[in-house]
Amino acid sequence: MKTFNRMLCGSAAVLTMMGHAQGADLPAKARPVEYVKVCSLYGAGFYYIPGTDTCIKLGGYLRVDAALNTNSIYTQGAVNGAPGAGNRLRNYYSTNAREDLTIDTRTATQYGMLRTFFDGVFDWGSGGYTGAGTSATNGSTIYGGTGVASGSVGVYLAFIQFAGFTMGKTISQFSTPWINYPSNNFDGLPGGGGAVTGVNQFTYTADFGQGITASFSAQDQVQYYTTNIWNVSGATVAGLATGAYGAKDIAGASSPDLVAMLRVDQAWGLFQASVAAHDNHAAYYGADETTGHAGDKWGWAGQLALSIKNLPTGPGDTINVQAAYTYGASRYNFQDLVPTSYAMYGGSGLAGAYQSVGLAGLADSVFVTGSGQELTTTYGFRGGYTHNWDPSWNTGIYGAWAAARYDGTAKNYICGAFVAGVALSSGATGCNPDFNYAVAGVITRWTPVKNLTFSADLAYSILDQKYAAGSTVVLPAQTGIAKPGATYELKDQSTLSLLLRAQRNW
């Protein structure tokens, strides 16, 4: 028995030792996993970045578009180039697919919220025809060669907000919250500020409470806020035939645009007043600096806007309207997705005329060699009304109109080149480069399930040129759009475009 007890005790000791050895080989106890937690400080969709006190929200949309009678889905109707020519060289339809990604981060600090925001897009589109035959280029590809479609990457918004300051690329403080879209999807409405893809700026916003804010901003003018500065002494017949009334003569950036905005945002809607100052900085008269230059001239722009919500016509119905006036700052009315040159062709019943054409051009200022700048005046409005038939269907009607007016000196400069260059039949008395441009449309949207919308937007665009009725011009051959050298009647023109869209937000 004693022998058995010794064996049992010895076996227990061995097992105990083995257990200790195996325990030493086991990994240390893992730390608790930091699970992603909901951040309720800034609304739905925010989560804490693990291990930080910063909240993040991801969002975006996927969009598929098809447009009829426009070479560019996101800009304008058929008003110039191959679309304006209205012949076989235009694209009868265009398509585009886009993925949009937004990243919103926010952190509470002793100075208030620290925020960063990014909005980037990935596009694949059919592009637009830009010249004659199979040698015409389309982006980095060859039309009829290596392919028509092309992809692109864009940065729309990228900014930091801290202690009332906004630094980076975001919507101009001059623009309204609805930007180019009072009720529409079509981008090319005149009548107010734009820059839907953001503009680099340094802004301070004061919040007075009760929905009242004021912003003061210095923003980049280079990309979106200059139309043309034309040296009419450099006008060419080829340029006049496309609505370019001089040689482009913009110098390097000298000053940012200065913007101030006051906004009242209430449950009933919104009121906003905006002003901007714009420096017109011309380059040299000739090929080198010894030729001299026109001195700088500051222009300005003003805008009033009103939004009315909770209309008696139905829940969610909205009216958005705005009006703008500019002097030497045309982009604050003819926003950056509206064309600055027009060459629209149509039929003619005038004897001796091959076809009719509507020509117009827009500039912030014009001059001739040895003179100062003559600033251009523009004014216009746009608005839209949206009615919700039920939670799934709504319809919007919208319209926009803008006028460009040159002063007497500028008209003399332009008409001197126009009459001589393209042989205006009515002579100087029939020459008037002023014009109006208008867009009217209707859109219907269907949202069968949350965040998925199908829409159809029909837009009618009109160019109202001011040359004397019955006037003709003799235009040179334009091989890029297959137009022959011939006599053309100067006449108002119009075009109809349709944009079909499917979009899923997430």
Coordinates of C-alpha atoms in Angstrom, one line a residue, residues 201-444:
Q201 CA -10.8 80.3 -50.1
F202 CA -10.0 81.6 -46.6
T203 CA -13.2 82.6 -44.8
Y204 CA -14.3 83.8 -41.4
T205 CA -17.9 83.2 -40.4
A206 CA -19.6 85.0 -37.5
D207 CA -22.6 83.3 -36.0
F208 CA -25.0 85.8 -34.3
G209 CA -27.5 83.1 -33.3
Q210 CA -31.1 82.7 -34.3
G211 CA -29.9 81.5 -37.7
I212 CA -28.1 84.7 -38.6
T213 CA -24.6 84.5 -39.9
A214 CA -22.1 86.7 -41.8
S215 CA -19.1 85.5 -43.8
F216 CA -16.0 87.4 -45.1
S217 CA -13.9 85.6 -47.6
A218 CA -10.8 85.9 -49.9
Q219 CA -11.2 83.3 -52.7
D220 CA -9.2 82.2 -55.7
Q221 CA -10.4 84.0 -58.9
V222 CA -8.3 82.0 -61.4
Q223 CA -10.2 78.8 -62.1
Y224 CA -13.9 79.8 -61.9
Y225 CA -14.3 83.6 -61.5
T226 CA -12.9 85.1 -64.7
T227 CA -14.6 84.9 -68.1
N228 CA -12.4 86.8 -70.7
I229 CA -10.3 89.9 -70.9
W230 CA -10.2 90.6 -74.6
N231 CA -7.7 92.7 -76.5
V232 CA -9.9 93.5 -79.5
S233 CA -6.9 94.6 -81.5
G234 CA -6.0 90.9 -81.6
A235 CA -9.4 89.7 -82.9
T236 CA -9.2 87.2 -85.8
V237 CA -11.8 86.2 -88.3
A238 CA -11.7 82.6 -87.0
G239 CA -12.3 83.8 -83.4
L240 CA -15.2 86.2 -84.4
A241 CA -16.8 83.2 -86.1
T242 CA -17.0 81.5 -82.7
G243 CA -18.1 84.5 -80.6
A244 CA -14.6 85.4 -79.4
Y245 CA -14.3 89.2 -79.9
G246 CA -10.6 89.5 -79.2
A247 CA -7.4 87.8 -78.2
K248 CA -7.4 86.5 -74.6
D249 CA -5.3 88.8 -72.5
I250 CA -5.5 87.7 -68.9
A251 CA -2.3 88.2 -66.9
G252 CA -1.2 86.2 -63.8
A253 CA -3.3 86.3 -60.6
S254 CA -2.8 89.6 -58.8
S255 CA -5.5 89.5 -56.1
P256 CA -8.1 87.1 -54.8
D257 CA -11.7 88.0 -55.1
L258 CA -13.1 89.5 -51.9
V259 CA -16.6 88.3 -50.8
A260 CA -19.0 89.2 -48.0
M261 CA -22.3 87.4 -47.3
L262 CA -25.1 87.9 -44.8
R263 CA -27.6 85.0 -44.3
V264 CA -30.8 84.5 -42.3
D265 CA -31.8 80.9 -42.1
Q266 CA -35.1 80.2 -40.4
A267 CA -37.8 77.5 -40.4
W268 CA -39.8 79.5 -43.0
G269 CA -36.8 79.6 -45.4
L270 CA -33.8 81.7 -46.1
F271 CA -32.7 85.2 -47.1
Q272 CA -29.2 85.9 -48.3
A273 CA -27.3 89.0 -49.6
S274 CA -23.9 88.7 -51.2
V275 CA -21.3 91.1 -52.6
A276 CA -17.9 90.4 -54.3
A277 CA -15.0 92.5 -55.6
H278 CA -13.0 91.2 -58.6
D279 CA -9.7 92.5 -60.0
N280 CA -9.3 92.5 -63.8
H281 CA -5.6 92.2 -64.3
A282 CA -4.7 92.4 -68.0
A283 CA -1.5 91.1 -69.7
Y284 CA 0.5 93.1 -72.3
Y285 CA -0.7 94.7 -75.4
G286 CA 1.8 92.8 -77.5
A287 CA 4.2 89.9 -77.4
D288 CA 6.6 91.3 -74.7
E289 CA 6.5 93.7 -71.8
T290 CA 7.9 96.6 -73.7
T291 CA 4.5 97.0 -75.5
G292 CA 2.8 98.2 -72.3
H293 CA -0.5 97.1 -70.8
A294 CA -4.0 98.2 -69.8
G295 CA -4.1 99.1 -66.1
D296 CA -6.0 97.0 -63.6
K297 CA -9.7 97.7 -63.0
W298 CA -11.7 96.4 -60.2
G299 CA -15.2 95.1 -60.9
W300 CA -17.9 94.0 -58.4
A301 CA -21.0 91.9 -58.1
G302 CA -24.1 91.7 -55.9
Q303 CA -26.8 89.1 -55.3
L304 CA -30.0 88.7 -53.4
A305 CA -31.6 85.3 -52.7
L306 CA -34.8 84.0 -51.1
S307 CA -36.0 80.5 -50.3
I308 CA -39.5 79.8 -49.0
K309 CA -40.3 76.5 -47.4
N310 CA -43.5 74.8 -46.1
L311 CA -45.7 76.2 -48.8
P312 CA -49.5 75.6 -48.6
T313 CA -49.3 73.6 -51.9
G314 CA -47.9 70.6 -50.0
P315 CA -45.4 69.3 -47.4
G316 CA -41.8 69.8 -48.6
D317 CA -42.7 72.2 -51.4
T318 CA -40.0 74.9 -52.0
I319 CA -39.5 78.1 -53.9
N320 CA -35.9 79.3 -54.5
V321 CA -35.2 82.5 -56.3
Q322 CA -32.1 84.8 -56.7
A323 CA -31.0 87.8 -58.8
A324 CA -27.5 89.1 -59.6
Y325 CA -26.0 92.3 -61.0
T326 CA -22.3 92.5 -62.0
Y327 CA -19.9 95.1 -63.4
G328 CA -16.6 93.7 -64.6
A329 CA -17.3 90.4 -62.7
S330 CA -19.4 88.4 -65.1
R331 CA -18.9 85.0 -63.6
Y332 CA -21.0 85.9 -60.6
N333 CA -24.0 86.0 -63.0
F334 CA -22.9 83.7 -65.9
Q335 CA -21.5 81.1 -63.5
D336 CA -18.6 78.8 -64.4
L337 CA -20.7 76.1 -66.1
V338 CA -22.4 78.7 -68.4
P339 CA -20.6 79.2 -71.8
T340 CA -18.8 82.5 -72.5
S341 CA -18.9 82.1 -76.3
Y342 CA -21.9 81.1 -78.5
A343 CA -22.1 79.9 -82.1
M344 CA -25.4 78.3 -82.7
Y345 CA -26.5 77.3 -86.2
G346 CA -29.9 76.8 -87.7
G347 CA -32.0 77.1 -90.8
S348 CA -32.6 80.3 -92.8
G349 CA -35.2 81.4 -95.3
L350 CA -33.2 84.5 -96.3
A351 CA -32.2 84.6 -99.9
G352 CA -28.5 84.1 -100.4
A353 CA -27.8 82.7 -96.9
Y354 CA -26.5 79.2 -96.5
Q355 CA -27.8 78.9 -92.9
S356 CA -28.4 81.1 -89.9
V357 CA -26.1 81.6 -86.9
G358 CA -26.4 83.1 -83.5
L359 CA -23.1 84.6 -82.3
A360 CA -22.3 86.1 -78.9
G361 CA -19.4 86.4 -76.5
L362 CA -18.9 87.4 -72.9
A363 CA -16.0 89.2 -71.3
D364 CA -15.3 90.8 -68.0
S365 CA -13.6 93.6 -69.9
V366 CA -12.4 94.6 -73.4
F367 CA -9.8 97.1 -74.7
V368 CA -7.7 97.9 -77.7
T369 CA -3.9 98.4 -77.8
G370 CA -3.1 101.6 -76.0
S371 CA -6.4 102.0 -74.2
G372 CA -7.8 101.1 -70.7
Q373 CA -10.2 98.4 -69.9
E374 CA -14.0 98.8 -70.5
L375 CA -15.9 96.7 -68.0
T376 CA -18.9 94.7 -69.0
T377 CA -22.3 94.9 -67.2
T378 CA -24.5 91.8 -66.7
Y379 CA -27.6 91.1 -64.7
G380 CA -30.0 88.2 -64.4
F381 CA -32.0 85.9 -62.2
R382 CA -32.9 82.3 -61.8
G383 CA -35.5 80.4 -59.7
G384 CA -37.4 77.2 -59.3
Y385 CA -40.5 75.7 -57.7
T386 CA -40.6 72.1 -56.5
H387 CA -43.9 70.3 -55.7
N388 CA -44.1 66.9 -54.0
W389 CA -47.0 64.9 -55.3
D390 CA -46.5 62.2 -52.7
P391 CA -43.4 60.8 -50.8
S392 CA -42.2 59.1 -54.0
W393 CA -42.9 61.7 -56.8
N394 CA -42.0 65.4 -57.2
T395 CA -41.9 67.8 -60.1
G396 CA -39.9 71.0 -60.4
I397 CA -40.2 73.9 -62.9
Y398 CA -37.4 76.4 -63.2
G399 CA -36.1 79.3 -65.3
A400 CA -33.1 81.5 -65.7
W401 CA -32.3 84.6 -67.7
A402 CA -29.2 86.8 -68.0
A403 CA -28.1 89.8 -70.0
A404 CA -24.7 91.0 -71.1
R405 CA -24.3 94.7 -72.0
Y406 CA -21.2 96.4 -73.4
D407 CA -20.8 100.2 -73.0
G408 CA -20.5 102.5 -76.0
T409 CA -16.7 102.5 -76.2
A410 CA -16.5 98.7 -75.9
K411 CA -19.1 98.4 -78.7
N412 CA -17.1 100.6 -81.0
Y413 CA -14.0 98.4 -80.4
I414 CA -15.9 95.2 -81.0
C415 CA -18.0 96.4 -84.0
G416 CA -14.9 97.8 -85.7
A417 CA -13.4 94.3 -85.7
F418 CA -16.7 92.6 -86.4
V419 CA -17.8 94.7 -89.4
A420 CA -14.4 94.5 -91.1
G421 CA -13.7 90.9 -90.2
V422 CA -16.9 89.1 -91.1
A423 CA -18.5 91.7 -93.4
L424 CA -21.6 92.5 -91.4
S425 CA -24.1 93.4 -94.1
S426 CA -25.9 96.1 -92.0
G427 CA -22.5 97.8 -91.2
A428 CA -21.8 99.6 -87.9
T429 CA -25.4 100.7 -87.4
G430 CA -26.5 97.0 -87.3
C431 CA -23.7 95.9 -85.0
N432 CA -24.6 95.2 -81.3
P433 CA -22.7 92.6 -79.4
D434 CA -25.1 92.7 -76.4
F435 CA -27.1 89.5 -75.9
N436 CA -29.5 87.6 -73.6
Y437 CA -29.3 84.0 -72.6
A438 CA -32.2 82.1 -71.1
V439 CA -33.0 78.6 -69.9
A440 CA -36.4 77.1 -68.9
G441 CA -37.2 73.6 -67.9
V442 CA -39.2 71.0 -66.1
I443 CA -37.9 68.0 -64.1
T444 CA -39.7 65.0 -62.6

